[in-house]
Amino acid sequence: MSAQSADMTHFAEQALPFLLDSLDNIRPIAVTQPSYIKDHRQRLRARFMTGGSTAMPDYELLELILFRAVPRRDMKPLAHALMERFGDFNRVISAPEARLRDVDGVGDAIIIELKIIEATAQRMARAKIMQQHVVSSWDALLDYCHTTMAHRETEQFRVLFLDRKNVLIADEAQGHGTVDHVPVYPREIAKRALELNASALILVHNHPSGDPTPSQSDIDMTAQVAKACDALGLSLHDHLIIGKSRELSFRSEGYL
């Protein structure tokens, strides 16, 4: 055996400078939730279970969501910070991931919880209108449009495709843009309608400013889509502009 091997064996056989048995006496330190946080969470949950969302302001409802993401921290300051940054509960839920991360204390866990709430709200609203007659479900359709678009910080353009009986068969986002513009391609819209075997369309887009008054570009674009639809025997039923608290119908306002 070489001298080097002997040294290594000798080293491996040496006793450790502490007794391994002493590790049995070491217990993990329990991380307990401060009593004031625990009591606060219990009170909020009890109030929610008793009175529902109407029993609490928006920031407390937001706290309930944040509780799920962060088990052992006071969420009230963060809830207030999010409300102050984005303005209201809906805008917090629908805020882009990048902007949420700009708020101190917001990480992956919180973003996931917020986006689960957003996706759930949109899916529930969408379920009320798909495969439904548009006329009989018009209020539900408006609710869906507001849920998905009213609180976005950038413009989004959607097309609702209807069959010959005015039943909604598809709802598709056709474009995303900036705070005041979204590119729209009338030929692509008409082409997609033919692919879906649709007979009519409803255009929908949002104004992040909150004011649904149409711009001249909105009016011109709608005329171009209507012209493309006419050429293919499609009907353009309406163009809805979604503001923060109200919507504008091109059909009702005489633009169509």
Coordinates of N, CA and C in Angstrom, one line a residue:
M1 N 0.9 -1.2 0.0 CA 0.0 0.0 0.0 C 0.9 1.2 0.0
S2 N 0.5 2.2 -0.8 CA 1.4 3.4 -0.9 C 1.2 4.2 0.3
A3 N 2.1 5.1 0.5 CA 2.0 6.0 1.7 C 0.8 6.9 1.6
Q4 N 0.5 7.3 0.3 CA -0.7 8.2 0.2 C -2.0 7.4 0.5
S5 N -2.1 6.1 0.1 CA -3.3 5.3 0.4 C -3.4 5.1 1.9
A6 N -2.3 4.9 2.6 CA -2.3 4.7 4.0 C -2.8 5.9 4.7
D7 N -2.3 7.1 4.2 CA -2.8 8.3 4.9 C -4.3 8.5 4.7
M8 N -4.8 8.1 3.5 CA -6.2 8.3 3.3 C -7.0 7.3 4.2
T9 N -6.6 6.1 4.3 CA -7.2 5.1 5.2 C -7.2 5.6 6.6
H10 N -6.0 6.1 7.0 CA -5.9 6.5 8.4 C -6.9 7.7 8.7
F11 N -7.0 8.6 7.7 CA -7.9 9.7 7.8 C -9.3 9.3 7.9
A12 N -9.7 8.3 7.1 CA -11.1 7.8 7.1 C -11.5 7.2 8.4
E13 N -10.5 6.6 9.1 CA -10.8 5.8 10.3 C -10.8 6.7 11.5
Q14 N -10.5 8.0 11.3 CA -10.4 8.8 12.5 C -11.8 9.1 13.0
A15 N -11.9 9.3 14.3 CA -13.2 9.6 14.9 C -13.5 11.1 14.6
L16 N -14.8 11.3 14.4 CA -15.2 12.7 14.2 C -15.0 13.5 15.5
P17 N -14.8 14.8 15.3 CA -14.6 15.6 16.5 C -15.8 15.9 17.4
F18 N -16.9 15.2 17.1 CA -18.1 15.3 17.9 C -18.8 14.0 17.9
L19 N -19.6 13.7 18.9 CA -20.3 12.4 19.0 C -21.6 12.5 18.1
L20 N -21.7 11.5 17.2 CA -22.9 11.4 16.4 C -24.2 11.2 17.2
D21 N -24.0 10.5 18.3 CA -25.2 10.3 19.2 C -25.8 11.6 19.6
S22 N -25.0 12.7 19.7 CA -25.5 13.9 20.2 C -26.5 14.5 19.2
L23 N -26.5 14.1 17.9 CA -27.5 14.7 17.0 C -28.9 14.3 17.3
D24 N -29.1 13.1 18.0 CA -30.4 12.7 18.4 C -31.1 13.7 19.3
N25 N -30.3 14.5 19.9 CA -30.9 15.5 20.9 C -31.3 16.8 20.2
I26 N -31.0 16.9 18.9 CA -31.3 18.1 18.2 C -32.7 18.0 17.6
R27 N -33.6 18.9 17.8 CA -34.9 18.9 17.3 C -35.1 20.1 16.4
P28 N -35.8 20.0 15.3 CA -36.1 21.1 14.4 C -36.9 22.2 15.1
I29 N -36.5 23.4 14.8 CA -37.2 24.6 15.4 C -38.5 24.8 14.8
A30 N -39.6 24.7 15.5 CA -40.9 24.9 15.0 C -41.2 26.3 14.6
V31 N -41.6 26.6 13.4 CA -41.9 27.9 12.9 C -43.4 28.1 13.1
T32 N -43.7 28.9 14.1 CA -45.1 29.1 14.5 C -45.6 30.4 14.0
Q33 N -46.8 30.5 13.7 CA -47.4 31.7 13.2 C -47.7 32.6 14.4
P34 N -47.3 33.9 14.3 CA -47.7 34.8 15.4 C -49.1 34.8 15.7
S35 N -49.5 34.9 17.0 CA -50.9 34.7 17.3 C -51.8 35.8 16.7
Y36 N -51.3 37.0 16.6 CA -52.1 38.1 16.1 C -52.4 37.9 14.6
I37 N -51.5 37.3 13.8 CA -51.7 37.0 12.4 C -52.7 35.9 12.3
K38 N -52.5 34.8 13.1 CA -53.4 33.7 13.1 C -54.8 34.1 13.5
D39 N -55.0 34.9 14.5 CA -56.3 35.4 14.9 C -57.0 36.3 13.8
H40 N -56.2 37.1 13.2 CA -56.7 38.0 12.1 C -57.2 37.2 11.0
R41 N -56.4 36.2 10.6 CA -56.8 35.3 9.5 C -58.1 34.5 9.8
Q42 N -58.2 34.0 11.0 CA -59.4 33.3 11.4 C -60.6 34.2 11.4
R43 N -60.5 35.5 11.8 CA -61.6 36.4 11.8 C -62.1 36.7 10.4
L44 N -61.1 37.0 9.5 CA -61.5 37.3 8.1 C -62.2 36.1 7.5
R45 N -61.7 34.9 7.7 CA -62.3 33.7 7.1 C -63.7 33.5 7.7
A46 N -63.9 33.7 9.0 CA -65.2 33.5 9.6 C -66.2 34.6 9.0
R47 N -65.7 35.8 8.9 CA -66.6 36.8 8.3 C -67.0 36.6 6.9
F48 N -66.0 36.0 6.1 CA -66.3 35.7 4.7 C -67.3 34.5 4.7
M49 N -67.1 33.5 5.5 CA -68.1 32.4 5.5 C -69.5 32.8 6.0
T50 N -69.5 33.8 6.9 CA -70.8 34.2 7.4 C -71.6 35.1 6.4
G51 N -70.8 36.1 5.9 CA -71.5 37.2 5.0 C -71.1 37.2 3.6
G52 N -70.1 36.3 3.2 CA -69.6 36.4 1.8 C -68.8 37.6 1.5
S53 N -68.6 37.9 0.2 CA -67.7 38.9 -0.2 C -68.2 40.3 0.2
T54 N -69.6 40.4 0.3 CA -70.2 41.7 0.6 C -69.9 42.1 2.1
A55 N -69.4 41.2 2.9 CA -69.1 41.5 4.3 C -67.7 42.1 4.5
M56 N -67.0 42.3 3.4 CA -65.6 42.8 3.6 C -65.2 43.7 2.4
P57 N -64.4 44.7 2.6 CA -63.9 45.6 1.5 C -62.9 44.8 0.6
D58 N -62.6 45.3 -0.5 CA -61.8 44.6 -1.5 C -60.5 44.2 -1.0
Y59 N -59.8 45.1 -0.2 CA -58.5 44.8 0.2 C -58.5 43.5 1.2
E60 N -59.6 43.3 1.9 CA -59.6 42.1 2.8 C -59.9 40.9 1.9
L61 N -60.7 41.0 0.9 CA -60.9 39.9 0.0 C -59.6 39.5 -0.6
L62 N -58.8 40.5 -1.0 CA -57.5 40.3 -1.6 C -56.6 39.6 -0.5
E63 N -56.7 40.0 0.7 CA -55.9 39.3 1.8 C -56.2 37.8 1.8
L64 N -57.5 37.5 1.7 CA -57.9 36.0 1.8 C -57.2 35.3 0.7
I65 N -57.0 35.9 -0.5 CA -56.3 35.2 -1.6 C -54.8 35.1 -1.3
L66 N -54.3 36.2 -0.7 CA -52.8 36.1 -0.4 C -52.5 35.2 0.7
F67 N -53.5 34.9 1.6 CA -53.2 33.9 2.7 C -52.8 32.6 2.1
R68 N -53.4 32.2 1.0 CA -53.2 30.9 0.4 C -51.8 30.8 -0.1
A69 N -51.2 31.9 -0.6 CA -49.9 31.9 -1.2 C -48.8 32.0 -0.1
V70 N -49.0 32.8 0.9 CA -48.0 33.0 2.0 C -48.6 32.7 3.3
P71 N -48.3 31.5 3.9 CA -48.9 31.0 5.1 C -48.6 31.8 6.4
R72 N -47.5 32.4 6.5 CA -47.1 32.9 7.8 C -46.6 34.3 7.8
R73 N -47.3 35.2 7.1 CA -46.9 36.6 7.1 C -48.2 37.5 7.1
D74 N -48.0 38.6 7.6 CA -49.1 39.6 7.6 C -49.3 40.1 6.2
M75 N -50.5 39.8 5.6 CA -50.7 40.2 4.2 C -51.4 41.5 4.0
K76 N -51.8 42.1 5.2 CA -52.6 43.4 5.0 C -51.7 44.5 4.3
P77 N -50.4 44.7 4.7 CA -49.7 45.7 4.0 C -49.5 45.5 2.5
L78 N -49.3 44.2 2.1 CA -49.2 43.9 0.7 C -50.5 44.1 0.0
A79 N -51.6 43.7 0.6 CA -52.9 43.9 0.0 C -53.2 45.4 -0.3
H80 N -52.8 46.2 0.7 CA -53.0 47.7 0.5 C -52.1 48.2 -0.6
A81 N -50.8 47.7 -0.6 CA -49.9 48.1 -1.6 C -50.4 47.8 -3.0
L82 N -50.9 46.6 -3.2 CA -51.4 46.2 -4.5 C -52.6 47.0 -4.9
M83 N -53.5 47.3 -4.0 CA -54.7 48.1 -4.3 C -54.3 49.5 -4.7
E84 N -53.3 50.0 -3.9 CA -52.8 51.4 -4.3 C -52.1 51.4 -5.6
R85 N -51.4 50.4 -6.0 CA -50.7 50.4 -7.2 C -51.6 50.3 -8.4
F86 N -52.6 49.4 -8.3 CA -53.4 49.1 -9.5 C -54.8 49.7 -9.4
G87 N -55.3 50.2 -8.3 CA -56.5 51.0 -8.2 C -57.7 50.3 -7.7
D88 N -57.9 49.0 -8.0 CA -59.0 48.3 -7.5 C -58.8 46.8 -7.5
F89 N -59.7 46.0 -7.0 CA -59.5 44.5 -6.9 C -59.4 43.9 -8.2
N90 N -60.3 44.3 -9.2 CA -60.3 43.7 -10.5 C -58.9 43.9 -11.2
R91 N -58.4 45.1 -11.1 CA -57.2 45.4 -11.8 C -56.0 44.7 -11.2
V92 N -56.0 44.4 -9.9 CA -55.0 43.6 -9.3 C -55.0 42.2 -9.8
I93 N -56.2 41.6 -9.9 CA -56.3 40.3 -10.4 C -55.9 40.1 -11.9
S94 N -56.2 41.2 -12.7 CA -55.9 41.1 -14.1 C -54.6 41.7 -14.5
A95 N -53.8 42.2 -13.5 CA -52.6 42.9 -13.8 C -51.6 42.0 -14.5
P96 N -50.8 42.5 -15.4 CA -49.8 41.6 -16.1 C -48.7 41.1 -15.1
E97 N -48.2 40.0 -15.3 CA -47.2 39.4 -14.4 C -46.1 40.3 -14.1
A98 N -45.5 40.9 -15.2 CA -44.4 41.8 -15.0 C -44.6 42.9 -14.1
R99 N -45.8 43.5 -14.2 CA -46.1 44.6 -13.3 C -46.4 44.2 -11.9
L100 N -46.9 43.0 -11.7 CA -47.1 42.5 -10.4 C -45.8 42.3 -9.7
R101 N -44.8 41.8 -10.4 CA -43.5 41.5 -9.8 C -42.8 42.8 -9.4
D102 N -43.2 44.0 -9.9 CA -42.6 45.2 -9.5 C -43.0 45.6 -8.1
V103 N -44.0 45.0 -7.5 CA -44.5 45.3 -6.2 C -43.7 44.4 -5.2
D104 N -43.0 45.0 -4.2 CA -42.2 44.3 -3.2 C -43.1 43.3 -2.5
G105 N -42.6 42.1 -2.4 CA -43.3 41.0 -1.7 C -44.1 40.1 -2.6
V106 N -44.1 40.4 -3.9 CA -44.9 39.6 -4.8 C -43.9 38.7 -5.6
G107 N -44.2 37.3 -5.4 CA -43.4 36.4 -6.1 C -44.3 35.4 -6.9
D108 N -43.7 34.2 -7.2 CA -44.4 33.2 -8.0 C -45.7 32.8 -7.4
A109 N -45.6 32.5 -6.1 CA -46.8 31.9 -5.4 C -48.0 32.8 -5.4
I110 N -47.7 34.1 -5.2 CA -48.8 35.1 -5.2 C -49.3 35.3 -6.6
I111 N -48.5 35.4 -7.6 CA -48.9 35.5 -9.0 C -49.8 34.4 -9.4
I112 N -49.4 33.1 -9.0 CA -50.1 32.0 -9.4 C -51.5 32.0 -8.8
E113 N -51.6 32.4 -7.5 CA -53.0 32.5 -6.9 C -53.8 33.5 -7.6
L114 N -53.3 34.7 -7.9 CA -54.0 35.8 -8.6 C -54.5 35.3 -10.0
K115 N -53.6 34.6 -10.7 CA -54.0 34.2 -12.1 C -55.0 33.1 -12.1
I116 N -55.0 32.2 -11.0 CA -56.0 31.2 -10.9 C -57.4 31.8 -10.7
I117 N -57.4 32.9 -9.8 CA -58.7 33.6 -9.6 C -59.2 34.2 -10.9
E118 N -58.2 34.8 -11.7 CA -58.6 35.5 -12.9 C -59.1 34.5 -13.9
A119 N -58.4 33.4 -14.1 CA -58.8 32.3 -15.0 C -60.2 31.7 -14.7
T120 N -60.4 31.5 -13.4 CA -61.6 30.9 -12.9 C -62.8 31.8 -13.2
A121 N -62.6 33.1 -12.9 CA -63.7 34.1 -13.2 C -64.1 34.1 -14.7
Q122 N -63.0 34.1 -15.5 CA -63.3 34.2 -17.0 C -63.9 32.9 -17.5
R123 N -63.5 31.8 -16.9 CA -64.1 30.5 -17.4 C -65.5 30.4 -17.0
M124 N -65.9 30.8 -15.8 CA -67.3 30.8 -15.3 C -68.1 31.7 -16.2
A125 N -67.6 32.9 -16.5 CA -68.4 33.8 -17.3 C -68.6 33.3 -18.7
R126 N -67.5 32.7 -19.2 CA -67.6 32.2 -20.6 C -68.5 31.0 -20.7
A127 N -68.6 30.2 -19.7 CA -69.5 29.0 -19.7 C -71.0 29.4 -19.9
K128 N -71.3 30.7 -19.4 CA -72.7 31.1 -19.5 C -73.1 31.6 -20.9
I129 N -72.2 31.7 -21.8 CA -72.5 32.3 -23.1 C -72.2 31.3 -24.3
M130 N -71.3 30.4 -24.1 CA -70.9 29.5 -25.2 C -72.1 28.6 -25.5
Q131 N -72.4 28.4 -26.8 CA -73.4 27.5 -27.3 C -74.8 28.1 -26.8
Q132 N -74.9 29.4 -26.6 CA -76.1 30.0 -26.2 C -76.6 31.0 -27.3
H133 N -77.9 31.2 -27.4 CA -78.4 32.2 -28.3 C -78.0 33.6 -27.8
V134 N -77.4 34.4 -28.7 CA -76.9 35.6 -28.2 C -78.0 36.6 -27.7
V135 N -79.1 36.6 -28.4 CA -80.1 37.6 -27.9 C -80.6 37.2 -26.5
S136 N -80.9 35.9 -26.3 CA -81.4 35.6 -25.0 C -80.3 35.6 -23.9
S137 N -79.1 35.7 -24.2 CA -78.0 35.7 -23.2 C -77.1 37.0 -23.3
W138 N -77.8 38.0 -23.8 CA -77.0 39.3 -24.1 C -76.4 39.8 -22.8
D139 N -77.1 39.9 -21.7 CA -76.6 40.4 -20.4 C -75.4 39.5 -20.0
A140 N -75.5 38.2 -20.1 CA -74.4 37.3 -19.8 C -73.2 37.6 -20.7
L141 N -73.4 37.9 -21.9 CA -72.4 38.2 -22.9 C -71.6 39.4 -22.5
L142 N -72.4 40.5 -22.1 CA -71.8 41.7 -21.7 C -71.0 41.5 -20.4
D143 N -71.5 40.7 -19.5 CA -70.8 40.4 -18.2 C -69.4 39.7 -18.6
Y144 N -69.5 38.8 -19.5 CA -68.3 38.1 -19.9 C -67.2 39.0 -20.5
C145 N -67.7 39.9 -21.4 CA -66.8 40.9 -22.0 C -66.1 41.8 -20.9
H146 N -66.9 42.2 -20.0 CA -66.4 43.1 -18.9 C -65.4 42.3 -18.0
T147 N -65.7 41.0 -17.7 CA -64.8 40.2 -16.9 C -63.5 40.0 -17.6
T148 N -63.5 39.8 -18.8 CA -62.2 39.4 -19.5 C -61.5 40.6 -20.0
M149 N -62.1 41.8 -20.2 CA -61.5 42.9 -20.9 C -61.5 44.3 -20.2
A150 N -62.4 44.5 -19.3 CA -62.6 45.9 -18.8 C -61.5 46.4 -18.0
H151 N -60.7 45.5 -17.4 CA -59.6 45.9 -16.5 C -58.2 45.7 -17.0
R152 N -58.1 45.4 -18.3 CA -56.8 45.2 -19.0 C -56.2 46.5 -19.1
E153 N -54.8 46.5 -19.1 CA -54.1 47.8 -19.2 C -53.7 48.0 -20.7
T154 N -53.9 47.0 -21.5 CA -53.6 47.2 -23.0 C -54.9 46.8 -23.7
E155 N -55.0 47.2 -25.0 CA -56.1 46.9 -25.8 C -56.1 45.4 -26.3
Q156 N -57.2 44.8 -26.3 CA -57.4 43.4 -26.8 C -58.6 43.5 -27.8
F157 N -58.4 42.7 -28.9 CA -59.5 42.7 -29.8 C -60.0 41.2 -29.9
R158 N -61.3 41.0 -29.7 CA -61.9 39.7 -29.8 C -63.0 39.6 -30.8
V159 N -63.2 38.4 -31.3 CA -64.3 38.2 -32.3 C -65.2 37.1 -31.8
L160 N -66.5 37.3 -31.7 CA -67.4 36.3 -31.3 C -68.1 35.8 -32.6
F161 N -68.0 34.5 -32.8 CA -68.5 33.9 -34.1 C -69.8 33.2 -33.8
L162 N -70.8 33.5 -34.6 CA -72.2 32.9 -34.4 C -72.6 32.1 -35.6
D163 N -73.4 31.1 -35.3 CA -74.0 30.3 -36.4 C -75.2 30.9 -37.0
R164 N -75.9 30.2 -37.9 CA -77.1 30.7 -38.5 C -78.2 31.0 -37.6
K165 N -78.2 30.4 -36.4 CA -79.3 30.6 -35.4 C -78.8 31.6 -34.3
N166 N -77.7 32.3 -34.6 CA -77.2 33.3 -33.7 C -76.7 32.7 -32.4
V167 N -76.3 31.4 -32.4 CA -75.7 30.8 -31.3 C -74.2 31.0 -31.3
L168 N -73.7 31.3 -30.2 CA -72.2 31.6 -30.1 C -71.4 30.3 -30.2
I169 N -70.6 30.2 -31.3 CA -69.9 28.9 -31.5 C -68.4 29.1 -31.2
A170 N -67.9 30.3 -31.1 CA -66.5 30.5 -30.9 C -66.2 31.9 -30.4
D171 N -65.2 32.0 -29.5 CA -64.8 33.3 -29.0 C -63.3 33.3 -29.1
E172 N -62.7 34.2 -29.9 CA -61.3 34.2 -30.1 C -60.6 35.6 -30.0
A173 N -59.5 35.6 -29.3 CA -58.7 36.9 -29.3 C -58.0 37.0 -30.6
Q174 N -58.2 38.0 -31.3 CA -57.5 38.2 -32.6 C -56.3 39.1 -32.6
G175 N -56.1 39.8 -31.5 CA -55.0 40.7 -31.4 C -54.8 41.4 -30.1
H176 N -53.6 41.7 -29.7 CA -53.3 42.4 -28.5 C -52.4 43.6 -28.9
G177 N -52.6 44.7 -28.2 CA -51.9 45.9 -28.6 C -51.3 46.7 -27.5
T178 N -51.3 48.0 -27.6 CA -50.8 48.9 -26.7 C -51.9 49.5 -25.8
V179 N -51.7 50.6 -25.1 CA -52.7 51.2 -24.3 C -53.8 51.9 -25.1
D180 N -53.5 52.2 -26.4 CA -54.5 52.9 -27.2 C -54.6 52.4 -28.7
H181 N -54.0 51.2 -28.9 CA -54.1 50.7 -30.3 C -53.9 49.2 -30.3
V182 N -54.6 48.5 -31.2 CA -54.5 47.1 -31.4 C -54.6 46.8 -32.9
P183 N -53.7 46.1 -33.5 CA -53.8 45.9 -35.0 C -54.9 44.9 -35.3
V184 N -55.7 45.2 -36.3 CA -56.9 44.4 -36.7 C -56.8 44.1 -38.2
Y185 N -57.0 42.9 -38.7 CA -56.9 42.5 -40.1 C -58.2 42.0 -40.5
P186 N -59.0 42.8 -41.2 CA -60.4 42.4 -41.6 C -60.4 41.1 -42.4
R187 N -59.4 40.9 -43.3 CA -59.4 39.7 -44.2 C -59.2 38.5 -43.3
E188 N -58.4 38.6 -42.3 CA -58.1 37.4 -41.4 C -59.3 37.1 -40.6
I189 N -60.1 38.1 -40.2 CA -61.3 37.8 -39.5 C -62.3 37.1 -40.3
A190 N -62.5 37.6 -41.6 CA -63.5 37.0 -42.5 C -63.0 35.5 -42.8
K191 N -61.7 35.4 -43.0 CA -61.2 34.0 -43.3 C -61.5 33.1 -42.2
R192 N -61.3 33.5 -40.9 CA -61.5 32.6 -39.8 C -63.0 32.3 -39.6
A193 N -63.9 33.2 -40.0 CA -65.3 33.0 -39.9 C -65.7 31.9 -40.9
L194 N -65.1 31.9 -42.1 CA -65.4 30.8 -43.0 C -64.8 29.5 -42.5
E195 N -63.7 29.5 -41.9 CA -63.1 28.2 -41.4 C -64.0 27.6 -40.3
L196 N -64.7 28.5 -39.5 CA -65.6 28.0 -38.4 C -67.0 27.8 -38.9
N197 N -67.2 28.0 -40.2 CA -68.6 27.9 -40.8 C -69.5 28.9 -40.0
A198 N -69.1 30.0 -39.6 CA -69.9 31.0 -39.0 C -70.7 31.8 -40.0
S199 N -71.8 32.3 -39.5 CA -72.7 33.2 -40.3 C -72.7 34.6 -39.9
A200 N -72.3 34.9 -38.7 CA -72.3 36.3 -38.2 C -71.2 36.5 -37.2
L201 N -70.9 37.8 -37.0 CA -69.8 38.2 -36.1 C -70.2 39.3 -35.1
I202 N -69.6 39.3 -34.0 CA -69.7 40.4 -33.1 C -68.2 40.8 -32.7
L203 N -67.8 42.0 -33.0 CA -66.5 42.5 -32.6 C -66.5 43.0 -31.2
V204 N -65.4 42.8 -30.5 CA -65.3 43.4 -29.1 C -63.9 43.8 -28.9
H205 N -63.7 45.0 -28.4 CA -62.4 45.4 -27.9 C -62.6 46.4 -26.8
N206 N -61.5 46.5 -26.0 CA -61.6 47.3 -24.8 C -60.8 48.6 -24.9
H207 N -61.2 49.6 -24.2 CA -60.4 50.9 -24.0 C -59.8 51.0 -22.6
P208 N -58.5 50.7 -22.5 CA -57.9 50.8 -21.1 C -58.1 52.1 -20.4
S209 N -58.4 53.2 -21.2 CA -58.7 54.5 -20.6 C -59.9 54.5 -19.7
G210 N -60.8 53.5 -20.0 CA -62.1 53.4 -19.3 C -63.2 54.1 -20.1
D211 N -62.9 54.9 -21.1 CA -64.0 55.6 -21.9 C -64.2 54.8 -23.1
P212 N -65.5 54.3 -23.3 CA -65.7 53.5 -24.5 C -66.1 54.2 -25.8
T213 N -65.9 55.6 -25.7 CA -66.2 56.4 -26.9 C -65.3 55.9 -28.1
P214 N -65.9 55.6 -29.3 CA -65.0 55.1 -30.4 C -64.1 56.2 -31.0
S215 N -62.9 55.8 -31.3 CA -62.1 56.7 -32.0 C -62.4 56.6 -33.5
Q216 N -61.8 57.5 -34.3 CA -62.0 57.5 -35.7 C -61.5 56.2 -36.3
S217 N -60.3 55.8 -35.8 CA -59.7 54.5 -36.3 C -60.6 53.3 -35.9
D218 N -61.3 53.4 -34.8 CA -62.3 52.3 -34.5 C -63.4 52.3 -35.5
I219 N -63.9 53.4 -35.9 CA -65.0 53.5 -36.8 C -64.6 53.1 -38.2
D220 N -63.4 53.5 -38.6 CA -62.9 53.1 -39.9 C -62.6 51.6 -40.0
M221 N -62.0 51.0 -38.9 CA -61.7 49.6 -38.9 C -63.0 48.8 -39.0
T222 N -64.1 49.2 -38.3 CA -65.3 48.5 -38.3 C -65.9 48.5 -39.6
A223 N -65.8 49.7 -40.3 CA -66.4 49.7 -41.7 C -65.6 48.8 -42.6
Q224 N -64.3 48.6 -42.4 CA -63.5 47.7 -43.3 C -64.0 46.3 -43.0
V225 N -64.2 45.9 -41.7 CA -64.6 44.5 -41.4 C -66.0 44.3 -42.0
A226 N -66.9 45.3 -41.9 CA -68.2 45.1 -42.4 C -68.2 44.9 -43.9
K227 N -67.3 45.6 -44.6 CA -67.2 45.5 -46.0 C -66.7 44.1 -46.4
A228 N -65.7 43.6 -45.6 CA -65.2 42.2 -45.9 C -66.3 41.2 -45.6
C229 N -67.1 41.4 -44.6 CA -68.2 40.4 -44.3 C -69.2 40.4 -45.4
D230 N -69.6 41.6 -45.9 CA -70.6 41.7 -46.9 C -70.1 41.0 -48.2
A231 N -68.9 41.0 -48.5 CA -68.4 40.4 -49.7 C -68.5 38.9 -49.6
L232 N -68.5 38.3 -48.4 CA -68.6 36.9 -48.2 C -69.9 36.4 -47.6
G233 N -70.9 37.3 -47.6 CA -72.2 36.9 -47.1 C -72.3 36.7 -45.6
L234 N -71.4 37.4 -44.9 CA -71.4 37.3 -43.4 C -72.1 38.5 -42.9
S235 N -72.7 38.4 -41.7 CA -73.4 39.5 -41.0 C -72.5 40.0 -39.9
L236 N -72.3 41.3 -39.8 CA -71.6 41.9 -38.7 C -72.7 42.5 -37.8
H237 N -73.0 41.8 -36.7 CA -74.1 42.2 -35.8 C -73.8 43.4 -35.0
D238 N -72.6 43.5 -34.5 CA -72.3 44.6 -33.6 C -70.8 44.7 -33.4
H239 N -70.4 45.9 -32.9 CA -69.0 46.1 -32.4 C -69.2 46.7 -31.0
L240 N -68.7 46.0 -30.0 CA -68.8 46.5 -28.6 C -67.4 47.0 -28.2
I241 N -67.5 48.2 -27.6 CA -66.3 48.7 -27.0 C -66.5 48.7 -25.5
I242 N -65.6 48.0 -24.8 CA -65.7 47.8 -23.3 C -64.9 48.8 -22.6
G243 N -65.6 49.6 -21.8 CA -64.9 50.6 -20.9 C -64.8 50.0 -19.5
K244 N -64.4 50.8 -18.5 CA -64.2 50.2 -17.2 C -65.5 49.9 -16.5
S245 N -66.5 50.7 -16.7 CA -67.8 50.5 -16.0 C -69.0 50.4 -17.0
R246 N -68.8 50.7 -18.3 CA -69.9 50.6 -19.2 C -69.3 50.2 -20.6
E247 N -70.2 49.9 -21.5 CA -69.8 49.5 -22.8 C -70.6 50.4 -23.9
L248 N -70.1 50.4 -25.1 CA -70.7 51.1 -26.2 C -71.0 50.2 -27.3
S249 N -72.2 50.2 -27.8 CA -72.6 49.3 -28.9 C -72.7 50.2 -30.2
F250 N -71.9 49.8 -31.2 CA -71.9 50.5 -32.5 C -73.4 50.4 -33.1
R251 N -74.0 49.3 -32.9 CA -75.4 49.1 -33.5 C -76.3 50.1 -32.8
S252 N -76.3 50.2 -31.5 CA -77.2 51.1 -30.8 C -76.9 52.5 -31.0
E253 N -75.6 52.9 -31.2 CA -75.2 54.3 -31.4 C -75.3 54.7 -32.9
G254 N -75.7 53.8 -33.8 CA -75.9 54.2 -35.2 C -74.7 54.1 -36.0
Y255 N -73.6 53.5 -35.6 CA -72.4 53.4 -36.4 C -72.5 52.2 -37.4
L256 N -73.5 51.3 -37.1 CA -73.7 50.2 -38.0 C -75.1 50.2 -38.5

